[in-house]
PDB file of C-alpha atoms in Angstrom:
ATOM      1  CA  MET A1125      -0.795 -46.889-185.434  1.00  0.00           C
ATOM      2  CA  ILE A1126      -2.872 -47.641-188.494  1.00  0.00           C
ATOM      3  CA  GLN A1127      -1.388 -44.779-190.525  1.00  0.00           C
ATOM      4  CA  ASP A1128       2.179 -46.024-189.947  1.00  0.00           C
ATOM      5  CA  ILE A1129       2.451 -48.113-193.106  1.00  0.00           C
ATOM      6  CA  ALA A1130       6.214 -48.139-193.793  1.00  0.00           C
ATOM      7  CA  PRO A1131       7.812 -49.254-196.085  1.00  0.00           C
ATOM      8  CA  TYR A1132       4.798 -47.917-198.009  1.00  0.00           C
ATOM      9  CA  ARG A1133       4.265 -44.177-198.447  1.00  0.00           C
ATOM     10  CA  PHE A1134       0.777 -42.684-198.562  1.00  0.00           C
ATOM     11  CA  ARG A1135       0.528 -40.192-201.435  1.00  0.00           C
ATOM     12  CA  ASN A1136      -2.648 -38.170-200.999  1.00  0.00           C
ATOM     13  CA  GLU A1137      -1.805 -35.132-203.122  1.00  0.00           C
ATOM     14  CA  PHE A1138      -4.637 -34.334-205.524  1.00  0.00           C
ATOM     15  CA  ARG A1139      -4.489 -35.606-209.092  1.00  0.00           C
ATOM     16  CA  ASP A1140      -7.369 -35.386-211.529  1.00  0.00           C
ATOM     17  CA  THR A1141      -8.611 -38.841-212.529  1.00  0.00           C
ATOM     18  CA  GLN A1142      -8.139 -38.157-216.228  1.00  0.00           C
ATOM     19  CA  ASP A1143      -4.452 -37.388-215.637  1.00  0.00           C
ATOM     20  CA  VAL A1144      -3.683 -40.676-213.851  1.00  0.00           C
ATOM     21  CA  VAL A1145      -2.561 -43.796-215.694  1.00  0.00           C
ATOM     22  CA  MET A1146      -4.948 -46.552-214.644  1.00  0.00           C
ATOM     23  CA  HIS A1147      -3.461 -50.040-214.224  1.00  0.00           C
ATOM     24  CA  ALA A1148      -5.355 -53.315-214.390  1.00  0.00           C
ATOM     25  CA  THR A1149      -4.164 -54.289-210.900  1.00  0.00           C
ATOM     26  CA  ASP A1150      -5.143 -51.042-209.159  1.00  0.00           C
ATOM     27  CA  PRO A1151      -7.631 -51.671-206.291  1.00  0.00           C
ATOM     28  CA  VAL A1152     -11.161 -50.257-206.307  1.00  0.00           C
ATOM     29  CA  PHE A1153     -13.211 -49.389-203.226  1.00  0.00           C
ATOM     30  CA  ALA A1154     -16.979 -49.752-203.541  1.00  0.00           C
ATOM     31  CA  PHE A1155     -18.995 -48.779-200.472  1.00  0.00           C
ATOM     32  CA  GLU A1156     -22.597 -49.326-199.485  1.00  0.00           C
ATOM     33  CA  ASN A1157     -23.397 -47.471-196.270  1.00  0.00           C
ATOM     34  CA  ARG A1158     -20.724 -48.779-193.821  1.00  0.00           C
ATOM     35  CA  THR A1159     -19.820 -51.852-195.872  1.00  0.00           C
ATOM     36  CA  VAL A1160     -17.144 -52.283-198.520  1.00  0.00           C
ATOM     37  CA  LEU A1161     -16.894 -54.765-201.388  1.00  0.00           C
ATOM     38  CA  CYS A1162     -14.098 -57.211-200.541  1.00  0.00           C
ATOM     39  CA  ARG A1163     -12.997 -60.836-200.371  1.00  0.00           C
ATOM     40  CA  GLN A1164     -11.559 -62.655-197.359  1.00  0.00           C
ATOM     41  CA  ASN A1165      -8.451 -64.633-198.191  1.00  0.00           C
ATOM     42  CA  GLU A1166      -7.407 -67.980-196.741  1.00  0.00           C
ATOM     43  CA  ASP A1167      -4.906 -66.281-194.396  1.00  0.00           C
ATOM     44  CA  GLY A1168      -7.640 -64.087-192.883  1.00  0.00           C
ATOM     45  CA  THR A1169      -6.643 -60.917-194.736  1.00  0.00           C
ATOM     46  CA  TYR A1170      -8.947 -59.065-197.102  1.00  0.00           C
ATOM     47  CA  SER A1171      -8.512 -57.932-200.669  1.00  0.00           C
ATOM     48  CA  PHE A1172     -10.483 -55.562-202.875  1.00  0.00           C
ATOM     49  CA  PRO A1173     -11.509 -55.907-206.525  1.00  0.00           C
ATOM     50  CA  ALA A1174      -9.021 -54.700-209.124  1.00  0.00           C
ATOM     51  CA  VAL A1175      -9.731 -52.553-212.169  1.00  0.00           C
ATOM     52  CA  ARG A1176      -9.413 -55.550-214.504  1.00  0.00           C
ATOM     53  CA  GLU A1177     -12.140 -57.432-212.606  1.00  0.00           C
ATOM     54  CA  LEU A1178     -14.521 -54.528-213.061  1.00  0.00           C
ATOM     55  CA  LEU A1179     -13.704 -54.364-216.770  1.00  0.00           C
ATOM     56  CA  ASP A1180     -14.292 -58.112-217.101  1.00  0.00           C
ATOM     57  CA  GLY A1181     -17.715 -57.552-215.548  1.00  0.00           C
ATOM     58  CA  GLY A1182     -18.557 -54.752-217.963  1.00  0.00           C
ATOM     59  CA  THR A1183     -18.223 -51.827-215.507  1.00  0.00           C
ATOM     60  CA  ASP A1184     -17.478 -48.496-217.154  1.00  0.00           C
ATOM     61  CA  THR A1185     -14.140 -47.066-215.954  1.00  0.00           C
ATOM     62  CA  ASP A1186     -15.725 -43.597-216.162  1.00  0.00           C
ATOM     63  CA  LEU A1187     -17.416 -44.541-212.887  1.00  0.00           C
ATOM     64  CA  LEU A1188     -14.030 -44.779-211.145  1.00  0.00           C
ATOM     65  CA  LEU A1189     -12.642 -41.772-209.296  1.00  0.00           C
ATOM     66  CA  TYR A1190      -8.944 -41.562-208.431  1.00  0.00           C
ATOM     67  CA  LEU A1191      -8.393 -41.132-204.686  1.00  0.00           C
ATOM     68  CA  PHE A1192      -4.704 -41.473-203.749  1.00  0.00           C
ATOM     69  CA  ALA A1193      -1.751 -43.792-204.142  1.00  0.00           C
ATOM     70  CA  GLU A1194       0.753 -45.852-202.170  1.00  0.00           C
ATOM     71  CA  GLU A1195       4.395 -46.117-203.121  1.00  0.00           C
ATOM     72  CA  ARG A1196       7.056 -48.624-202.155  1.00  0.00           C
ATOM     73  CA  GLY A1197      10.335 -47.803-203.837  1.00  0.00           C
ATOM     74  CA  ALA A1198       9.648 -47.628-207.575  1.00  0.00           C
ATOM     75  CA  GLU A1199       6.333 -49.466-207.154  1.00  0.00           C
ATOM     76  CA  ARG A1200       3.152 -47.376-207.199  1.00  0.00           C
ATOM     77  CA  ARG A1201      -0.424 -48.509-206.655  1.00  0.00           C
ATOM     78  CA  ASN A1202      -3.354 -46.200-207.364  1.00  0.00           C
ATOM     79  CA  TYR A1203      -6.617 -46.527-205.431  1.00  0.00           C
ATOM     80  CA  TYR A1204      -9.992 -45.744-206.985  1.00  0.00           C
ATOM     81  CA  LEU A1205     -13.511 -45.165-205.699  1.00  0.00           C
ATOM     82  CA  TYR A1206     -16.533 -46.607-207.469  1.00  0.00           C
ATOM     83  CA  ARG A1207     -18.973 -43.707-207.716  1.00  0.00           C
ATOM     84  CA  SER A1208     -22.010 -45.386-206.162  1.00  0.00           C
ATOM     85  CA  HIS A1209     -22.861 -41.979-204.649  1.00  0.00           C
ATOM     86  CA  ASP A1210     -23.454 -40.757-208.221  1.00  0.00           C
ATOM     87  CA  THR A1211     -25.022 -43.856-209.773  1.00  0.00           C
ATOM     88  CA  GLN A1212     -27.128 -44.831-206.719  1.00  0.00           C
ATOM     89  CA  GLU A1213     -26.333 -48.429-207.712  1.00  0.00           C
ATOM     90  CA  SER A1214     -24.256 -51.032-205.891  1.00  0.00           C
ATOM     91  CA  LEU A1215     -21.297 -52.593-207.639  1.00  0.00           C
ATOM     92  CA  ALA A1216     -21.302 -56.381-208.040  1.00  0.00           C
ATOM     93  CA  VAL A1217     -18.096 -58.326-208.745  1.00  0.00           C
ATOM     94  CA  GLN A1218     -17.965 -62.112-208.785  1.00  0.00           C
ATOM     95  CA  GLY A1219     -16.277 -63.543-205.685  1.00  0.00           C
ATOM     96  CA  TYR A1220     -16.658 -60.371-203.614  1.00  0.00           C
ATOM     97  CA  THR A1221     -19.250 -59.456-200.997  1.00  0.00           C
ATOM     98  CA  TYR A1222     -20.049 -56.369-198.939  1.00  0.00           C
ATOM     99  CA  THR A1223     -18.516 -56.551-195.442  1.00  0.00           C
ATOM    100  CA  ASN A1224     -18.727 -54.081-192.564  1.00  0.00           C
ATOM    101  CA  ILE A1225     -15.605 -51.930-192.544  1.00  0.00           C
ATOM    102  CA  SER A1226     -15.061 -52.597-188.823  1.00  0.00           C
ATOM    103  CA  ALA A1227     -13.981 -56.134-189.763  1.00  0.00           C
ATOM    104  CA  PHE A1228     -10.594 -54.759-190.829  1.00  0.00           C
ATOM    105  CA  ARG A1229      -9.566 -53.429-187.403  1.00  0.00           C
ATOM    106  CA  SER A1230      -7.657 -56.636-186.679  1.00  0.00           C
ATOM    107  CA  ALA A1231      -7.027 -57.898-190.210  1.00  0.00           C
ATOM    108  CA  GLY A1232      -4.127 -56.958-192.430  1.00  0.00           C
ATOM    109  CA  PRO A1233      -2.451 -55.863-194.479  1.00  0.00           C
ATOM    110  CA  LYS A1234      -2.345 -52.624-192.492  1.00  0.00           C
ATOM    111  CA  ASN A1235      -1.680 -50.419-195.515  1.00  0.00           C
ATOM    112  CA  ASP A1236      -4.882 -51.682-197.175  1.00  0.00           C
ATOM    113  CA  TRP A1237      -6.890 -51.071-193.986  1.00  0.00           C
ATOM    114  CA  PHE A1238      -5.584 -47.521-193.775  1.00  0.00           C
ATOM    115  CA  ALA A1239      -6.389 -47.001-197.454  1.00  0.00           C
ATOM    116  CA  CYS A1240      -9.906 -48.356-196.872  1.00  0.00           C
ATOM    117  CA  MET A1241     -10.458 -45.953-193.945  1.00  0.00           C
ATOM    118  CA  SER A1242      -9.236 -43.000-195.974  1.00  0.00           C
ATOM    119  CA  ALA A1243     -11.356 -44.001-198.961  1.00  0.00           C
ATOM    120  CA  PHE A1244     -14.432 -44.315-196.728  1.00  0.00           C
ATOM    121  CA  HIS A1245     -13.773 -40.809-195.407  1.00  0.00           C
ATOM    122  CA  LEU A1246     -13.834 -39.448-198.966  1.00  0.00           C
ATOM    123  CA  PHE A1247     -16.815 -41.602-199.980  1.00  0.00           C
ATOM    124  CA  CYS A1248     -18.896 -40.141-197.127  1.00  0.00           C
ATOM    125  CA  TRP A1249     -17.891 -36.619-198.090  1.00  0.00           C
ATOM    126  CA  TYR A1250     -18.671 -37.099-201.792  1.00  0.00           C
ATOM    127  CA  LYS A1251     -22.028 -38.668-200.912  1.00  0.00           C
ATOM    128  CA  ASP A1252     -22.925 -35.735-198.633  1.00  0.00           C
ATOM    129  CA  THR A1253     -21.737 -33.068-201.074  1.00  0.00           C
ATOM    130  CA  ARG A1254     -23.752 -33.870-204.185  1.00  0.00           C
ATOM    131  CA  PHE A1255     -25.768 -30.669-203.865  1.00  0.00           C
ATOM    132  CA  CYS A1256     -24.730 -27.122-203.066  1.00  0.00           C
ATOM    133  CA  GLY A1257     -25.532 -26.005-199.538  1.00  0.00           C
ATOM    134  CA  ARG A1258     -25.794 -22.403-200.725  1.00  0.00           C
ATOM    135  CA  CYS A1259     -28.157 -22.600-203.718  1.00  0.00           C
ATOM    136  CA  GLY A1260     -29.159 -26.280-203.953  1.00  0.00           C
ATOM    137  CA  SER A1261     -27.717 -26.891-207.421  1.00  0.00           C
ATOM    138  CA  ARG A1262     -25.892 -30.075-208.382  1.00  0.00           C
ATOM    139  CA  MET A1263     -22.207 -30.023-207.449  1.00  0.00           C
ATOM    140  CA  GLU A1264     -19.447 -31.063-209.841  1.00  0.00           C
ATOM    141  CA  TYR A1265     -15.963 -32.481-209.342  1.00  0.00           C
ATOM    142  CA  TYR A1266     -13.418 -29.689-209.313  1.00  0.00           C
ATOM    143  CA  HIS A1267     -10.520 -30.506-211.625  1.00  0.00           C
ATOM    144  CA  LYS A1268      -7.976 -28.171-209.995  1.00  0.00           C
ATOM    145  CA  GLU A1269      -7.956 -29.576-206.449  1.00  0.00           C
ATOM    146  CA  ARG A1270      -9.776 -32.054-204.223  1.00  0.00           C
ATOM    147  CA  ALA A1271     -13.051 -30.195-203.915  1.00  0.00           C
ATOM    148  CA  MET A1272     -16.595 -29.983-205.251  1.00  0.00           C
ATOM    149  CA  ILE A1273     -17.774 -26.874-207.081  1.00  0.00           C
ATOM    150  CA  CYS A1274     -21.164 -25.370-207.828  1.00  0.00           C
ATOM    151  CA  ARG A1275     -21.058 -23.891-211.326  1.00  0.00           C
ATOM    152  CA  LYS A1276     -24.201 -21.851-210.648  1.00  0.00           C
ATOM    153  CA  CYS A1277     -23.068 -19.820-207.610  1.00  0.00           C
ATOM    154  CA  GLY A1278     -19.336 -20.592-207.464  1.00  0.00           C
ATOM    155  CA  ASN A1279     -19.423 -22.303-204.063  1.00  0.00           C
ATOM    156  CA  ILE A1280     -16.383 -24.551-203.501  1.00  0.00           C
ATOM    157  CA  VAL A1281     -16.519 -27.229-200.792  1.00  0.00           C
ATOM    158  CA  TYR A1282     -13.492 -29.124-199.472  1.00  0.00           C
ATOM    159  CA  PRO A1283     -13.362 -32.499-197.673  1.00  0.00           C
ATOM    160  CA  ARG A1284     -14.761 -32.418-194.172  1.00  0.00           C
ATOM    161  CA  LEU A1285     -12.369 -32.949-191.247  1.00  0.00           C
ATOM    162  CA  ASN A1286     -13.728 -33.187-187.708  1.00  0.00           C
ATOM    163  CA  PRO A1287     -11.179 -32.160-185.032  1.00  0.00           C
ATOM    164  CA  ALA A1288     -11.507 -34.318-181.930  1.00  0.00           C
ATOM    165  CA  VAL A1289      -9.484 -35.065-178.787  1.00  0.00           C
ATOM    166  CA  ILE A1290      -8.555 -38.322-177.077  1.00  0.00           C
ATOM    167  CA  VAL A1291      -7.666 -37.801-173.406  1.00  0.00           C
ATOM    168  CA  GLY A1292      -5.571 -39.939-171.078  1.00  0.00           C
ATOM    169  CA  VAL A1293      -6.614 -38.689-167.620  1.00  0.00           C
ATOM    170  CA  THR A1294      -4.097 -39.879-165.027  1.00  0.00           C
ATOM    171  CA  LYS A1295      -4.109 -40.044-161.246  1.00  0.00           C
ATOM    172  CA  GLY A1296      -0.772 -41.148-159.856  1.00  0.00           C
ATOM    173  CA  ASP A1297      -0.042 -44.564-161.372  1.00  0.00           C
ATOM    174  CA  SER A1298      -3.568 -45.003-162.752  1.00  0.00           C
ATOM    175  CA  ILE A1299      -5.296 -43.957-165.966  1.00  0.00           C
ATOM    176  CA  LEU A1300      -8.998 -43.361-166.544  1.00  0.00           C
ATOM    177  CA  LEU A1301     -10.496 -46.039-168.829  1.00  0.00           C
ATOM    178  CA  THR A1302     -14.013 -45.755-170.209  1.00  0.00           C
ATOM    179  CA  ARG A1303     -16.449 -47.747-172.306  1.00  0.00           C
ATOM    180  CA  TYR A1304     -18.898 -46.125-174.693  1.00  0.00           C
ATOM    181  CA  ALA A1305     -22.640 -46.319-174.136  1.00  0.00           C
ATOM    182  CA  GLY A1306     -24.846 -47.401-177.024  1.00  0.00           C
ATOM    183  CA  ARG A1307     -22.061 -48.159-179.522  1.00  0.00           C
ATOM    184  CA  ALA A1308     -21.063 -51.338-181.283  1.00  0.00           C
ATOM    185  CA  TYR A1309     -17.442 -51.014-180.120  1.00  0.00           C
ATOM    186  CA  GLY A1310     -17.217 -52.415-176.593  1.00  0.00           C
ATOM    187  CA  GLY A1311     -13.484 -52.250-175.901  1.00  0.00           C
ATOM    188  CA  ASN A1312     -11.509 -49.966-173.627  1.00  0.00           C
ATOM    189  CA  ALA A1313     -11.625 -46.286-174.504  1.00  0.00           C
ATOM    190  CA  LEU A1314     -10.408 -42.936-173.218  1.00  0.00           C
ATOM    191  CA  VAL A1315     -12.443 -39.775-172.757  1.00  0.00           C
ATOM    192  CA  ALA A1316     -13.016 -38.285-176.212  1.00  0.00           C
ATOM    193  CA  GLY A1317     -15.010 -35.582-177.940  1.00  0.00           C
ATOM    194  CA  PHE A1318     -15.201 -33.008-180.705  1.00  0.00           C
ATOM    195  CA  THR A1319     -13.847 -29.481-180.569  1.00  0.00           C
ATOM    196  CA  GLU A1320     -16.546 -26.817-180.507  1.00  0.00           C
ATOM    197  CA  ILE A1321     -16.554 -23.445-182.260  1.00  0.00           C
ATOM    198  CA  GLY A1322     -14.259 -20.975-180.512  1.00  0.00           C
ATOM    199  CA  GLU A1323     -12.444 -23.582-178.403  1.00  0.00           C
ATOM    200  CA  THR A1324      -8.768 -24.347-178.148  1.00  0.00           C
ATOM    201  CA  LEU A1325      -7.848 -28.022-178.056  1.00  0.00           C
ATOM    202  CA  GLU A1326      -6.861 -27.687-174.408  1.00  0.00           C
ATOM    203  CA  GLN A1327     -10.270 -26.233-173.587  1.00  0.00           C
ATOM    204  CA  THR A1328     -11.885 -29.165-175.398  1.00  0.00           C
ATOM    205  CA  VAL A1329      -9.876 -31.573-173.240  1.00  0.00           C
ATOM    206  CA  ALA A1330     -10.994 -29.915-169.989  1.00  0.00           C
ATOM    207  CA  ARG A1331     -14.639 -29.627-171.081  1.00  0.00           C
ATOM    208  CA  GLU A1332     -14.990 -33.191-172.355  1.00  0.00           C
ATOM    209  CA  VAL A1333     -13.453 -34.725-169.237  1.00  0.00           C
ATOM    210  CA  MET A1334     -15.687 -32.601-167.029  1.00  0.00           C
ATOM    211  CA  GLU A1335     -18.845 -33.372-169.037  1.00  0.00           C
ATOM    212  CA  GLU A1336     -18.272 -37.141-169.223  1.00  0.00           C
ATOM    213  CA  THR A1337     -16.764 -37.849-165.798  1.00  0.00           C
ATOM    214  CA  GLY A1338     -17.217 -34.758-163.591  1.00  0.00           C
ATOM    215  CA  ILE A1339     -13.450 -34.433-163.100  1.00  0.00           C
ATOM    216  CA  HIS A1340     -11.432 -31.212-163.395  1.00  0.00           C
ATOM    217  CA  VAL A1341      -7.983 -31.609-164.943  1.00  0.00           C
ATOM    218  CA  LYS A1342      -4.580 -29.879-164.987  1.00  0.00           C
ATOM    219  CA  ASN A1343      -1.165 -30.273-166.602  1.00  0.00           C
ATOM    220  CA  ILE A1344      -2.575 -30.847-170.100  1.00  0.00           C
ATOM    221  CA  ARG A1345       0.112 -32.139-172.483  1.00  0.00           C
ATOM    222  CA  TYR A1346      -0.107 -32.977-176.195  1.00  0.00           C
ATOM    223  CA  TYR A1347       0.913 -36.517-177.199  1.00  0.00           C
ATOM    224  CA  GLY A1348       0.174 -37.183-180.871  1.00  0.00           C
ATOM    225  CA  SER A1349      -2.447 -37.315-183.613  1.00  0.00           C
ATOM    226  CA  GLN A1350      -4.156 -39.736-185.971  1.00  0.00           C
ATOM    227  CA  PRO A1351      -6.444 -39.521-188.999  1.00  0.00           C
ATOM    228  CA  TRP A1352      -9.535 -41.663-188.376  1.00  0.00           C
ATOM    229  CA  GLY A1353     -11.508 -41.964-191.580  1.00  0.00           C
ATOM    230  CA  LEU A1354     -14.319 -44.038-190.061  1.00  0.00           C
ATOM    231  CA  ALA A1355     -15.701 -40.849-188.502  1.00  0.00           C
ATOM    232  CA  SER A1356     -14.049 -38.269-190.796  1.00  0.00           C
ATOM    233  CA  ASP A1357     -11.917 -37.243-187.799  1.00  0.00           C
ATOM    234  CA  ILE A1358      -8.463 -35.915-187.131  1.00  0.00           C
ATOM    235  CA  LEU A1359      -7.808 -37.153-183.596  1.00  0.00           C
ATOM    236  CA  MET A1360      -5.427 -35.336-181.236  1.00  0.00           C
ATOM    237  CA  GLY A1361      -4.240 -37.120-178.118  1.00  0.00           C
ATOM    238  CA  PHE A1362      -3.524 -35.440-174.765  1.00  0.00           C
ATOM    239  CA  TYR A1363      -2.509 -36.589-171.306  1.00  0.00           C
ATOM    240  CA  CYS A1364      -3.559 -34.633-168.223  1.00  0.00           C
ATOM    241  CA  ASP A1365      -3.800 -35.020-164.437  1.00  0.00           C
ATOM    242  CA  ALA A1366      -7.030 -35.278-162.491  1.00  0.00           C
ATOM    243  CA  GLN A1367      -7.449 -32.695-159.767  1.00  0.00           C
ATOM    244  CA  ASP A1368      -7.030 -34.143-156.280  1.00  0.00           C
ATOM    245  CA  GLY A1369     -10.013 -35.226-154.221  1.00  0.00           C
ATOM    246  CA  GLU A1370     -12.619 -35.556-156.981  1.00  0.00           C
ATOM    247  CA  ASP A1371     -14.851 -38.589-157.566  1.00  0.00           C
ATOM    248  CA  ILE A1372     -16.072 -39.814-160.944  1.00  0.00           C
ATOM    249  CA  LEU A1373     -19.568 -38.577-161.804  1.00  0.00           C
ATOM    250  CA  MET A1374     -20.179 -40.482-165.027  1.00  0.00           C
ATOM    251  CA  ASP A1375     -22.506 -39.225-167.755  1.00  0.00           C
ATOM    252  CA  GLU A1376     -24.498 -42.400-168.434  1.00  0.00           C
ATOM    253  CA  ASN A1377     -25.759 -41.033-171.753  1.00  0.00           C
ATOM    254  CA  GLU A1378     -22.161 -41.022-173.039  1.00  0.00           C
ATOM    255  CA  LEU A1379     -20.444 -43.788-171.092  1.00  0.00           C
ATOM    256  CA  ALA A1380     -21.247 -47.305-169.913  1.00  0.00           C
ATOM    257  CA  ALA A1381     -18.232 -47.417-167.568  1.00  0.00           C
ATOM    258  CA  ALA A1382     -15.475 -45.164-166.248  1.00  0.00           C
ATOM    259  CA  LYS A1383     -12.798 -46.065-163.702  1.00  0.00           C
ATOM    260  CA  PHE A1384      -9.162 -45.454-162.858  1.00  0.00           C
ATOM    261  CA  VAL A1385      -7.014 -48.518-163.573  1.00  0.00           C
ATOM    262  CA  ARG A1386      -3.481 -49.015-162.227  1.00  0.00           C
ATOM    263  CA  ARG A1387      -0.635 -49.544-164.690  1.00  0.00           C
ATOM    264  CA  GLU A1388       0.006 -53.127-163.603  1.00  0.00           C
ATOM    265  CA  GLU A1389      -3.669 -53.992-164.127  1.00  0.00           C
ATOM    266  CA  LEU A1390      -3.818 -52.753-167.720  1.00  0.00           C
ATOM    267  CA  GLY A1391      -4.222 -55.470-170.345  1.00  0.00           C
ATOM    268  CA  GLU A1392      -2.773 -55.537-173.834  1.00  0.00           C
ATOM    269  CA  GLU A1393      -4.187 -53.196-176.454  1.00  0.00           C
ATOM    270  CA  ASN A1394      -3.506 -53.299-180.185  1.00  0.00           C
ATOM    271  CA  ARG A1395      -1.453 -50.132-180.486  1.00  0.00           C
ATOM    272  CA  ASN A1396      -0.902 -50.835-184.194  1.00  0.00           C
ATOM    273  CA  VAL A1397      -4.464 -49.693-184.829  1.00  0.00           C
ATOM    274  CA  SER A1398      -5.607 -46.727-182.769  1.00  0.00           C
ATOM    275  CA  LEU A1399      -4.296 -43.673-180.978  1.00  0.00           C
ATOM    276  CA  THR A1400      -6.362 -44.697-177.948  1.00  0.00           C
ATOM    277  CA  ALA A1401      -4.635 -48.074-177.684  1.00  0.00           C
ATOM    278  CA  ASP A1402      -1.228 -46.501-178.242  1.00  0.00           C
ATOM    279  CA  MET A1403      -1.804 -43.999-175.413  1.00  0.00           C
ATOM    280  CA  ILE A1404      -2.974 -46.720-173.016  1.00  0.00           C
ATOM    281  CA  MET A1405       0.070 -48.888-173.789  1.00  0.00           C
ATOM    282  CA  ASN A1406       2.384 -45.895-173.563  1.00  0.00           C
ATOM    283  CA  PHE A1407       1.126 -45.145-170.048  1.00  0.00           C
ATOM    284  CA  LYS A1408       1.400 -48.821-169.084  1.00  0.00           C
ATOM    285  CA  GLU A1409       5.061 -48.804-170.105  1.00  0.00           C
ATOM    286  CA  LYS A1410       6.120 -45.352-168.910  1.00  0.00           C
ATOM    287  CA  GLY A1411       3.699 -44.215-166.226  1.00  0.00           C
ATOM    288  CA  ARG A1412       4.384 -40.622-165.194  1.00  0.00           C
ATOM    289  CA  LEU A1413       7.203 -40.427-167.732  1.00  0.00           C
ATOM    290  CA  VAL A1414       4.579 -39.757-170.454  1.00  0.00           C
ATOM    291  CA  PHE A1415       4.626 -36.130-169.245  1.00  0.00           C
ATOM    292  CA  ARG A1416       8.333 -35.709-170.019  1.00  0.00           C
TER     293      ARG A1416
END
């Protein structure tokens, strides 16, 4: 999946920007809504502006915020965020344009795409946490950990993580595939939804399947998880069985399609990207063995 970036290692432990040695080749992420400043290369991959290109253009490095790093052996690359959420101004770098972040789903290198998703997650949180939700004062960067602090009332706010489930509902040798209603993404999907207050993950699985398709489920089994920075999510995947004798009653506000598809009829999904695709391909290959 997208977070599997070996031989690179994702190093997301907090370090204060002023304590990090900035290199001229370190990449910088600059976001504008759901677009990121980048350049498409001749091989179809994308690259992001480096610190030296910002300096050549006269950008103040004080507007760069350290996010995280990637390591490969003794090699380390730091990633920075241009603080457009503070300046309210877009960054312009010659040769680069703003491109929708969804363009990177099928374009490598995978480690850069994962870094972009993670940076977007933090960008959204910083943008939404400029003011204190308790007293309304301006928030400041906390220099002890990844958080924002209100110096007036002492409120400390940490990055937002939305727990959500992805559900592979099976019936014999078939799996329930869906398509979202009213979303730009039109590919195959599985039943999915966010965990509510007071729910276990298993209860979320049962509720979401029932709400979206009218099906009761049993034999709920955990499969795996994935960070998904595009929606500030931590996704948790489960397989479960549909109860016998129930028909699909699709919620048309949530879904455009929902049907059980036999293993041999499943197409190819890019499991290198998403947990959803990985779960579909896993069922295609193993069938009922996914429960073992």
